[in-house]
XYZ file of C-alpha atoms in Angstrom:
674
model
C 6.276 -0.091 25.910
C 3.057 -1.685 27.183
C 2.050 1.451 29.082
C 2.744 3.599 26.005
C 0.545 1.389 23.825
C -2.234 1.488 26.383
C -2.150 5.309 26.493
C -2.272 5.484 22.704
C -5.263 3.121 22.638
C -7.092 5.169 25.277
C -6.352 8.358 23.327
C -7.714 6.856 20.083
C -10.899 5.755 21.827
C -11.366 9.140 23.533
C -10.848 10.923 20.212
C -13.429 8.791 18.423
C -16.222 8.171 20.925
C -18.205 9.731 23.706
C -20.274 8.579 26.657
C -23.557 8.982 24.738
C -22.578 6.283 22.231
C -24.332 2.933 22.405
C -22.229 -0.056 23.421
C -22.272 -1.354 19.850
C -21.102 1.982 18.437
C -18.258 2.017 20.930
C -17.336 -1.451 19.714
C -17.466 -0.192 16.130
C -14.966 2.535 17.057
C -12.641 -0.087 18.543
C -12.838 -2.083 15.325
C -11.809 0.878 13.155
C -8.155 0.192 13.868
C -8.568 -3.337 12.492
C -9.877 -2.161 9.114
C -7.869 -2.638 5.945
C -6.588 0.752 4.852
C -6.544 1.022 1.043
C -3.053 1.549 -0.350
C -2.586 4.650 -2.471
C -1.660 3.875 -6.092
C -1.112 5.910 -9.220
C -4.241 4.389 -10.742
C -7.080 4.354 -8.207
C -8.729 0.934 -8.038
C -12.275 -0.027 -7.107
C -13.342 -2.800 -4.771
C -15.155 -5.844 -6.177
C -18.422 -6.950 -4.626
C -20.584 -10.043 -4.873
C -24.033 -8.502 -5.016
C -26.918 -10.817 -4.033
C -30.404 -10.260 -5.442
C -32.275 -11.518 -2.399
C -35.644 -11.782 -4.174
C -34.338 -13.692 -7.213
C -31.799 -15.631 -5.140
C -29.025 -14.867 -7.617
C -25.704 -13.045 -7.443
C -23.382 -11.130 -9.749
C -19.950 -9.510 -9.627
C -19.796 -5.711 -9.681
C -17.288 -2.925 -9.186
C -17.859 -0.951 -6.002
C -16.477 2.284 -4.579
C -12.915 3.491 -5.067
C -10.203 2.121 -2.792
C -9.345 5.351 -1.006
C -8.910 6.027 2.694
C -12.168 7.990 2.952
C -14.097 4.823 2.028
C -12.503 2.592 4.701
C -15.482 2.735 7.067
C -17.909 2.119 4.197
C -16.137 -1.117 3.251
C -15.508 -2.109 6.872
C -13.072 -4.670 5.445
C -11.006 -6.833 7.785
C -7.800 -8.644 6.916
C -8.202 -12.400 6.691
C -4.551 -13.155 7.412
C -4.176 -16.549 9.040
C -7.580 -16.566 10.775
C -8.968 -20.070 11.337
C -12.608 -19.189 10.614
C -13.664 -17.112 7.604
C -16.461 -14.955 8.991
C -15.697 -11.516 7.472
C -18.244 -10.138 4.977
C -15.632 -7.740 3.586
C -12.002 -8.754 3.404
C -8.849 -9.000 1.277
C -9.482 -12.522 -0.045
C -11.752 -13.349 -2.986
C -11.694 -17.081 -2.242
C -12.878 -16.340 1.294
C -16.134 -14.922 -0.089
C -16.544 -17.463 -2.874
C -16.591 -20.616 -0.794
C -15.401 -20.281 2.819
C -17.541 -17.563 4.373
C -20.935 -19.255 4.267
C -20.261 -22.615 5.892
C -17.564 -21.252 8.231
C -19.868 -18.533 9.585
C -22.768 -20.930 10.252
C -20.485 -23.416 11.988
C -18.797 -20.702 14.036
C -22.125 -19.219 15.174
C -23.451 -22.673 16.044
C -20.331 -23.639 17.986
C -20.280 -20.389 19.971
C -24.011 -20.593 20.761
C -23.527 -24.120 22.082
C -20.252 -23.592 23.980
C -20.688 -23.122 27.715
C -18.341 -20.118 27.988
C -19.621 -18.149 24.999
C -23.323 -18.974 24.629
C -24.564 -16.288 27.056
C -22.556 -13.613 25.260
C -23.902 -14.666 21.833
C -27.448 -14.905 23.166
C -27.203 -11.332 24.416
C -25.326 -9.713 21.523
C -26.130 -11.521 18.244
C -29.692 -12.184 17.119
C -30.820 -15.307 15.287
C -31.708 -13.058 12.359
C -28.028 -12.962 11.423
C -27.823 -16.771 11.448
C -30.884 -16.904 9.203
C -29.387 -14.414 6.726
C -26.172 -16.408 6.324
C -28.142 -19.676 6.108
C -30.109 -18.148 3.237
C -26.827 -17.326 1.456
C -25.531 -20.812 2.060
C -28.556 -22.029 0.120
C -27.025 -20.390 -2.974
C -23.937 -22.575 -2.647
C -23.034 -25.798 -4.348
C -22.068 -28.605 -1.962
C -19.014 -30.598 -3.041
C -17.191 -33.500 -1.405
C -13.402 -33.182 -1.578
C -10.921 -35.913 -0.679
C -9.231 -34.868 2.598
C -6.241 -36.371 4.372
C -8.377 -38.959 6.203
C -11.897 -38.701 4.791
C -14.176 -36.865 2.392
C -14.767 -33.258 3.453
C -17.715 -31.072 2.474
C -17.108 -27.690 0.864
C -19.632 -25.059 -0.172
C -18.970 -22.671 -3.061
C -21.315 -20.205 -4.713
C -23.200 -22.161 -7.356
C -22.731 -20.990 -10.917
C -26.372 -21.917 -11.547
C -27.314 -18.959 -9.281
C -25.059 -16.560 -11.193
C -26.721 -13.655 -12.981
C -27.887 -14.844 -16.427
C -25.823 -12.344 -18.387
C -22.580 -13.213 -16.540
C -23.425 -16.918 -16.605
C -23.006 -17.040 -20.395
C -19.393 -15.856 -20.224
C -18.716 -17.979 -17.139
C -19.784 -21.183 -18.930
C -17.228 -20.604 -21.682
C -14.474 -19.907 -19.139
C -15.420 -22.886 -16.952
C -15.400 -25.297 -19.901
C -11.934 -24.095 -20.912
C -10.528 -24.428 -17.366
C -12.074 -27.905 -17.064
C -10.613 -28.957 -20.429
C -7.158 -27.696 -19.404
C -7.271 -29.806 -16.245
C -8.214 -32.960 -18.157
C -4.964 -32.717 -20.124
C -2.965 -33.153 -16.875
C -2.113 -36.358 -15.071
C -4.957 -37.462 -12.779
C -3.054 -36.899 -9.516
C -2.190 -33.325 -10.604
C -5.711 -32.288 -11.641
C -7.468 -29.685 -9.524
C -10.672 -30.522 -7.687
C -14.069 -29.017 -8.467
C -13.798 -26.257 -5.847
C -10.439 -25.151 -7.240
C -11.726 -25.253 -10.821
C -14.744 -23.118 -9.928
C -12.559 -20.620 -8.042
C -10.215 -20.280 -11.037
C -13.189 -19.828 -13.374
C -14.760 -17.161 -11.140
C -11.423 -15.326 -10.930
C -10.972 -15.367 -14.710
C -14.552 -14.150 -15.106
C -13.740 -11.152 -12.898
C -10.581 -10.463 -14.916
C -12.561 -10.369 -18.158
C -15.528 -8.420 -16.778
C -13.401 -5.618 -15.343
C -10.265 -5.739 -17.501
C -8.033 -6.920 -14.650
C -5.158 -9.338 -14.164
C -3.323 -10.877 -11.217
C -1.207 -7.745 -10.727
C -4.157 -5.350 -10.945
C -6.581 -7.260 -8.712
C -7.900 -4.920 -5.966
C -7.196 -5.487 -2.273
C -10.787 -5.463 -0.999
C -13.775 -7.729 -1.772
C -17.171 -7.492 -0.097
C -20.649 -8.961 -0.010
C -23.666 -6.775 -0.795
C -27.361 -7.485 -0.468
C -29.664 -5.775 -2.966
C -26.882 -3.221 -3.426
C -26.361 -2.629 0.306
C -23.448 -3.598 2.547
C -23.960 -5.854 5.560
C -24.064 -2.720 7.740
C -26.720 -1.031 5.544
C -28.984 -3.879 4.430
C -32.669 -3.705 5.458
C -32.303 -0.396 7.282
C -29.220 -1.577 9.192
C -31.059 -4.597 10.602
C -27.874 -6.683 10.777
C -25.455 -3.895 11.647
C -25.298 -4.540 15.397
C -25.092 -8.309 14.908
C -22.177 -8.048 12.498
C -20.266 -5.453 14.550
C -20.738 -7.508 17.716
C -19.542 -10.658 15.959
C -16.416 -8.877 14.710
C -15.832 -7.347 18.147
C -16.066 -10.784 19.722
C -13.549 -12.172 17.263
C -10.950 -9.451 17.779
C -11.454 -8.385 21.391
C -13.844 -10.498 23.452
C -12.914 -14.034 22.444
C -9.670 -14.358 24.399
C -11.315 -13.238 27.652
C -14.549 -15.185 27.257
C -13.029 -18.442 26.023
C -9.608 -18.429 27.694
C -9.863 -15.902 30.538
C -9.082 -16.797 34.153
C -11.060 -14.965 36.854
C -9.766 -13.386 40.038
C -6.279 -12.578 38.717
C -4.258 -9.385 38.994
C -3.768 -7.393 35.800
C -0.062 -6.647 35.395
C -0.893 -3.391 33.559
C -3.495 -1.604 35.705
C -3.032 -3.653 38.887
C -6.730 -4.394 39.345
C -8.125 -7.823 40.148
C -10.158 -9.041 37.202
C -10.367 -11.730 34.555
C -6.909 -12.211 33.057
C -6.988 -12.818 29.311
C -4.541 -14.651 27.102
C -1.947 -12.381 25.439
C -2.862 -13.076 21.814
C -0.935 -10.178 20.246
C 0.982 -10.230 16.987
C 3.584 -8.105 18.825
C 5.482 -10.256 21.314
C 6.824 -8.291 24.273
C 7.251 -10.632 27.157
C 8.789 -13.886 25.990
C 5.433 -15.545 26.624
C 5.945 -17.948 23.723
C 8.538 -19.729 25.907
C 6.610 -22.232 28.002
C 9.346 -22.341 30.641
C 8.054 -19.023 31.941
C 4.774 -20.595 33.013
C 3.727 -22.677 35.967
C 3.674 -26.327 35.029
C 5.465 -25.491 31.750
C 2.058 -25.000 30.159
C 1.768 -22.086 27.768
C -1.958 -21.798 28.504
C -0.899 -20.282 31.824
C 0.801 -17.294 30.224
C -1.249 -14.867 32.337
C 0.961 -15.912 35.291
C 4.027 -14.596 33.483
C 2.257 -11.475 32.234
C -1.513 -11.228 32.409
C -3.876 -8.373 31.699
C -7.559 -7.658 31.980
C -9.786 -7.339 28.932
C -9.964 -3.528 29.229
C -6.166 -3.119 29.140
C -5.935 -5.739 26.393
C -8.420 -3.782 24.239
C -6.564 -0.506 24.723
C -3.219 -2.090 23.917
C -4.632 -3.706 20.767
C -6.082 -0.360 19.698
C -2.719 1.282 20.333
C -0.981 -1.361 18.224
C -3.507 -0.997 15.402
C -3.206 2.798 15.394
C 0.580 2.568 15.215
C 0.490 -0.005 12.400
C -2.054 1.998 10.373
C -0.976 5.579 11.053
C 2.513 5.756 12.563
C 4.484 3.531 10.194
C 6.988 4.846 7.658
C 10.138 4.035 5.683
C 13.595 5.519 6.123
C 17.252 4.417 6.000
C 16.112 1.548 3.773
C 13.922 0.113 6.552
C 10.312 0.148 7.678
C 9.577 1.342 11.205
C 6.860 2.329 13.656
C 6.863 5.425 15.860
C 5.600 4.756 19.395
C 4.995 8.075 21.208
C 5.017 8.321 24.997
C 1.937 10.501 25.491
C 1.636 12.881 28.383
C -1.436 12.217 30.541
C -4.672 13.465 28.994
C -3.191 14.288 25.587
C -4.375 13.082 22.188
C -2.181 11.034 19.899
C -1.284 12.873 16.691
C -0.789 11.186 13.313
C 1.896 13.774 12.545
C 4.193 11.788 14.888
C 4.778 9.588 11.857
C 7.126 12.185 10.374
C 9.536 12.405 13.321
C 12.305 10.244 11.859
C 11.847 11.805 8.410
C 13.118 15.025 9.993
C 16.572 13.448 9.938
C 16.455 14.175 6.188
C 16.062 17.811 7.261
C 14.618 18.929 3.937
C 11.822 21.112 5.269
C 12.490 23.404 8.216
C 8.724 24.007 8.558
C 8.366 20.372 9.637
C 10.483 21.167 12.677
C 7.946 23.775 13.818
C 5.196 21.180 13.543
C 7.240 18.724 15.562
C 7.958 21.340 18.223
C 4.187 21.665 18.723
C 3.937 17.886 19.081
C 6.479 18.010 21.899
C 3.751 19.539 24.081
C 1.901 16.219 23.873
C 4.755 13.764 24.429
C 8.118 13.855 26.153
C 9.682 10.720 24.637
C 9.143 8.271 21.802
C 10.364 4.858 20.638
C 11.259 3.716 17.129
C 10.744 0.073 16.183
C 12.546 -0.948 12.999
C 11.139 -4.169 11.600
C 11.012 -6.529 8.657
C 7.680 -7.938 7.527
C 7.842 -10.975 5.239
C 5.536 -10.743 2.188
C 1.920 -11.859 2.809
C 2.544 -12.109 6.560
C 0.743 -10.284 9.353
C 3.565 -10.923 11.811
C 6.947 -9.230 11.535
C 10.480 -9.475 12.869
C 11.749 -6.643 15.056
C 15.197 -5.559 13.868
C 15.767 -2.948 16.565
C 13.699 -1.174 19.199
C 15.217 2.195 20.108
C 13.525 3.275 23.324
C 13.046 6.461 25.327
C 14.277 9.005 22.799
C 14.035 12.370 24.557
C 12.071 14.929 22.544
C 14.113 17.831 23.936
C 17.445 16.227 23.006
C 16.168 15.164 19.590
C 15.092 18.732 18.840
C 18.527 20.001 19.875
C 20.162 17.645 17.354
C 17.828 18.759 14.556
C 18.452 22.419 15.344
C 22.191 21.780 15.177
C 21.804 20.460 11.626
C 19.814 23.563 10.725
C 22.421 25.846 12.322
C 25.275 24.471 10.220
C 23.203 24.241 7.023
C 22.369 27.916 7.406
C 25.929 28.909 8.386
C 27.341 27.351 5.211
C 24.252 28.100 3.064
C 23.954 24.386 2.220
C 20.190 24.525 1.666
C 20.936 26.472 -1.522
C 22.597 23.332 -2.913
C 19.313 21.392 -3.009
C 18.212 18.072 -1.516
C 21.540 16.344 -2.193
C 23.735 19.247 -1.133
C 22.481 20.038 2.350
C 23.727 18.254 5.457
C 21.450 15.724 7.147
C 21.815 12.617 9.258
C 20.602 10.588 6.263
C 23.416 12.148 4.243
C 26.013 11.107 6.858
C 24.611 7.573 6.784
C 25.535 7.227 3.089
C 29.098 8.404 3.770
C 29.882 5.857 6.488
C 27.756 2.803 5.579
C 27.368 0.760 2.380
C 24.903 1.869 -0.280
C 24.444 1.367 -4.015
C 26.941 4.201 -4.531
C 29.698 2.201 -2.851
C 28.715 -1.464 -3.180
C 27.045 -3.729 -5.718
C 23.819 -4.913 -4.055
C 24.884 -4.136 -0.455
C 23.667 -6.843 1.927
C 21.703 -5.398 4.843
C 22.304 -8.611 6.811
C 26.003 -7.740 6.890
C 25.956 -4.020 7.734
C 22.409 -3.600 9.092
C 23.166 -4.245 12.761
C 25.946 -1.640 12.797
C 23.678 0.894 11.081
C 20.907 0.283 13.641
C 23.398 0.541 16.504
C 24.633 3.846 15.030
C 21.051 5.116 14.850
C 20.497 4.019 18.445
C 23.602 5.889 19.611
C 22.614 9.079 17.801
C 18.940 9.083 18.787
C 19.517 8.255 22.457
C 22.572 10.460 22.975
C 25.128 7.690 23.469
C 28.787 8.571 22.638
C 29.829 7.891 19.031
C 33.391 6.854 18.326
C 35.588 9.339 16.446
C 37.751 6.471 15.182
C 34.655 4.618 13.947
C 33.549 7.662 11.922
C 36.961 8.243 10.311
C 37.666 4.612 9.501
C 34.174 3.905 8.097
C 34.211 7.127 6.100
C 37.529 6.241 4.457
C 36.353 2.690 3.650
C 33.270 4.067 1.857
C 35.162 6.991 0.247
C 37.649 4.581 -1.323
C 34.903 2.462 -2.878
C 32.883 5.454 -4.073
C 35.936 7.162 -5.563
C 36.876 4.126 -7.628
C 33.245 3.870 -8.853
C 33.247 7.577 -9.854
C 30.541 8.238 -7.267
C 32.605 10.145 -4.738
C 30.764 13.094 -3.175
C 33.233 15.976 -3.218
C 31.559 17.599 -0.184
C 31.453 14.432 1.925
C 34.633 15.033 3.994
C 33.585 18.648 4.621
C 30.215 17.425 5.888
C 31.746 14.803 8.168
C 33.860 17.563 9.747
C 30.632 19.408 10.537
C 29.043 16.247 11.945
C 32.050 15.602 14.218
C 31.792 19.175 15.522
C 28.056 18.715 16.106
C 28.665 15.559 18.132
C 31.291 17.365 20.179
C 28.883 20.224 20.928
C 26.293 17.649 22.036
C 28.873 15.843 24.221
C 28.410 12.720 22.085
C 31.909 12.292 20.662
C 34.347 9.792 22.130
C 37.877 8.872 21.069
C 41.234 10.542 20.475
C 40.423 13.953 19.111
C 41.572 16.584 21.646
C 45.296 15.783 21.940
C 47.699 18.751 21.579
C 50.165 18.037 18.787
C 52.693 20.167 16.991
C 53.375 23.897 17.139
C 52.956 26.759 14.706
C 53.831 30.439 14.644
C 52.399 31.662 11.322
C 48.936 33.209 11.068
C 46.485 32.117 8.397
C 45.701 34.967 6.037
C 42.592 33.619 4.316
C 39.569 34.402 6.466
C 37.551 31.346 5.363
C 40.290 28.939 6.495
C 40.755 30.686 9.836
C 36.980 30.711 10.416
C 36.744 27.011 9.603
C 39.398 26.108 12.190
C 37.722 28.349 14.760
C 34.294 26.795 14.135
C 35.690 23.266 14.340
C 38.175 24.024 17.108
C 37.576 20.754 18.960
C 39.236 19.006 16.021
C 41.705 21.616 14.710
C 42.475 24.349 17.239
C 45.339 22.669 19.099
C 46.395 20.230 16.384
C 48.854 21.767 13.956
C 49.211 18.541 11.953
C 45.503 18.362 11.120
C 45.564 22.026 10.114
C 48.601 21.471 7.881
C 47.084 18.426 6.170
C 43.836 20.361 5.653
C 45.646 23.356 4.120
C 47.611 21.077 1.803
C 44.254 19.628 0.730
C 43.019 23.100 -0.301
C 46.006 23.388 -2.675
C 45.314 19.891 -4.079
C 41.743 21.001 -4.797
C 43.027 23.890 -6.910
C 45.427 21.566 -8.766
C 42.529 19.197 -9.399
C 40.455 22.072 -10.791
C 43.337 23.105 -13.079
C 43.458 19.533 -14.387
C 39.785 19.583 -15.426
C 39.284 17.826 -18.737
C 42.270 15.510 -18.262
C 41.825 11.744 -17.917
C 43.203 11.806 -14.359
C 43.937 14.305 -11.605
C 46.093 14.644 -8.518
C 43.632 12.711 -6.319
C 44.407 9.610 -8.386
C 47.942 9.742 -6.982
C 46.672 9.398 -3.408
C 46.463 5.964 -1.844
C 42.872 5.734 -0.581
C 43.905 2.955 1.807
C 45.659 5.686 3.784
C 48.892 7.676 3.828
C 51.635 7.159 6.384
C 52.796 10.306 8.242
C 56.332 9.434 7.119
C 55.309 9.999 3.521
C 53.900 13.504 4.083
C 57.168 15.505 3.465
C 57.469 13.800 0.065
C 53.786 14.500 -0.688
C 54.236 18.181 0.247
C 57.035 18.462 -2.322
C 54.865 16.803 -4.980
C 51.967 19.159 -4.304
C 54.268 22.176 -4.467
C 55.752 20.941 -7.742
C 52.304 20.497 -9.333
C 51.141 23.885 -8.103
C 54.070 25.453 -9.979
C 53.423 23.383 -13.112
C 49.769 24.379 -13.274
C 50.422 27.937 -12.041
C 47.557 27.790 -9.577
C 46.597 30.784 -7.486
C 48.231 30.508 -4.049
C 46.657 32.105 -1.007
C 48.884 34.555 0.820
C 51.384 32.694 3.011
C 49.828 29.282 2.322
C 53.123 27.406 1.978
C 54.521 28.992 5.116
C 51.359 27.856 6.919
C 51.648 24.305 5.555
C 55.352 23.737 6.243
C 55.078 25.410 9.659
C 52.228 23.153 10.754
C 53.562 19.894 9.258
C 57.010 20.237 10.862
C 57.823 16.857 12.445
C 54.681 15.018 11.275
C 56.785 12.097 10.058
C 57.672 11.328 13.694
C 54.126 11.033 15.121
C 51.794 8.054 15.513
C 48.813 9.001 13.338
C 46.668 6.439 11.562
C 47.122 6.491 7.745
C 43.344 6.702 7.152
C 43.171 9.719 9.500
C 46.024 11.424 7.627
C 44.184 10.995 4.333
C 40.880 12.123 5.862
C 42.275 15.539 6.810
C 43.845 15.984 3.379
C 40.473 15.167 1.796
C 38.789 17.546 4.250
C 40.849 20.421 2.839
C 40.107 19.301 -0.724
C 36.412 19.090 0.107
C 36.240 22.497 1.798
C 38.021 24.217 -1.086
C 35.625 22.480 -3.491
C 32.752 23.841 -1.387
C 34.178 27.381 -1.596
C 34.470 26.995 -5.363
C 30.837 25.861 -5.681
C 29.576 28.786 -3.597
C 31.727 31.259 -5.565
C 30.335 29.920 -8.849
C 26.772 30.313 -7.520
C 27.470 33.921 -6.512
C 28.943 34.712 -9.917
C 25.973 33.116 -11.690
C 23.593 35.194 -9.559
C 25.524 38.394 -10.343
C 25.514 37.643 -14.065
C 21.754 37.075 -13.953
C 21.247 40.408 -12.174
C 23.456 42.198 -14.720
C 21.601 40.656 -17.673
C 18.282 41.704 -16.139
C 19.546 45.245 -15.520
C 20.892 45.588 -19.080
C 17.679 44.345 -20.736
C 15.677 47.358 -22.029
C 12.109 47.667 -20.833
C 9.655 46.915 -23.617
C 6.800 49.376 -24.163
C 3.690 49.005 -26.218
C 2.671 51.717 -28.675
C -1.035 52.175 -28.074
C -1.325 54.421 -31.118
């Protein structure tokens, strides 16, 4: 995976920069992947800024530009997350800009300028002008001593005395109310002055801009005389700020923790090895037993990389997190393409797994073009706890072959077109997502299905399908019947589900991905099937039916049950209610055949030519064989399902004919111009 991430990072950089760019502009490009990308919402929000009047030495809260993707570079907002120092002038935390940014930035700059390893870099890349600007802002803060764990600690928060006069009037009322509320509490539960001021500022913002805790925007920024930190005073501080951010995200680990003269495990060159400070953990480097001297500061000895490879990998990770993440099968995931040399990464890769829904054939053409740029891809399914930057990997499915994946998708399209399933809409066509709901728990089968219980099996099933591993026939039948039973008793049974699973089993067989007992020769028959649709079905799905008379007989009996069920429409129950959804023993089939025949006579259903001869011929001796009860029931339901499908398609054809006839019989209206 490391090499894939590096290629993606190199591609992103090559797409966004050129050799004529200054070093700082190249660093800006590398930082783009770190930016907070505004989330799309029904109601577009606007960022909130703290705008400093540098001449008056005051500040006020204002609404800024809309939170849309096109404004990401304007905001240049970076996620605070769990960072130790608060040095971002645009971020996702209001408190960060109210009282942490000013003192933290000055202390961080001072420490780095004084530290032996970093002072040369700061001397070269960040001017003292930036220090002076932040020091000036710190002068607008109120210094407060707060009781710490061991001693009094100093905190600096924007002073309300420097607040714009108009906003200060409303703030005073809010502050007095918050202060009064705290005084009603027990002393040890009262908030300190910093916390009271932060609450008052937050409530002020709510009232000024008609917001609440649920509607608060995700980006806050500092502005100076109406300009961002990158624009202020004709971009005077732009390079300083970009270089400081670059140091924080990319340079720090090499400068402060790097070890010279080591071999990079990625590119193989001898260089300074940097600490692997990624959110993504690939190598087990958090286990100190991998390192010499059991010291986790020596992680470069287990897997070290140079700063150049580290930057590219981080850029690859950021691009994937921002542009190649999606949601499917009830899970979030990242797509990790394996780019061919010299090709550019495409954001359209994001939609690869969505193609398993198979709703838009045009998407397949787009994906086929992408296959020129990559030969394989990985899918990383993950869970990200709320308000956390780190995440837990649920399953990494690696080295999915593009060519094989396309073949699977085309197989879905082939059968959807053969049976005209696209005409049935999003919930009628066959897709891998559809199969998932027929063999794994969902809200249609279970009350609040627990992913922790069935999730691993679902991910393993996805892995098998995507990587071409054999899928068990017995697993499919048994899981299908477990889900069908639950859905039937909840009145959520999909009448086409067994028909679709037959198609899926045939697809797997054509792809050499089906394992289990499916090809055994059982039974004999001498009668020919008269109805063309039945004969065609057995021919199409010959791997399952061609040499198995018992499966054919059960299927044909199911077609008769479907017609009985249709004749019972409007009644409180139907023939399916008589079937035991736990399974039917082969020994009970002769009795069931007699019951079906009896009901077909009672309801005077239309019988296909020779159907009973076909059924009795093919089921001769079934009571003597070893066939699983759930498999017996599955093939009965397959016949029911296929006959239901034929009925649906016939009804659609009749409706279309009636519409054509009505249109033809409607007289053409003319207008008398006289």
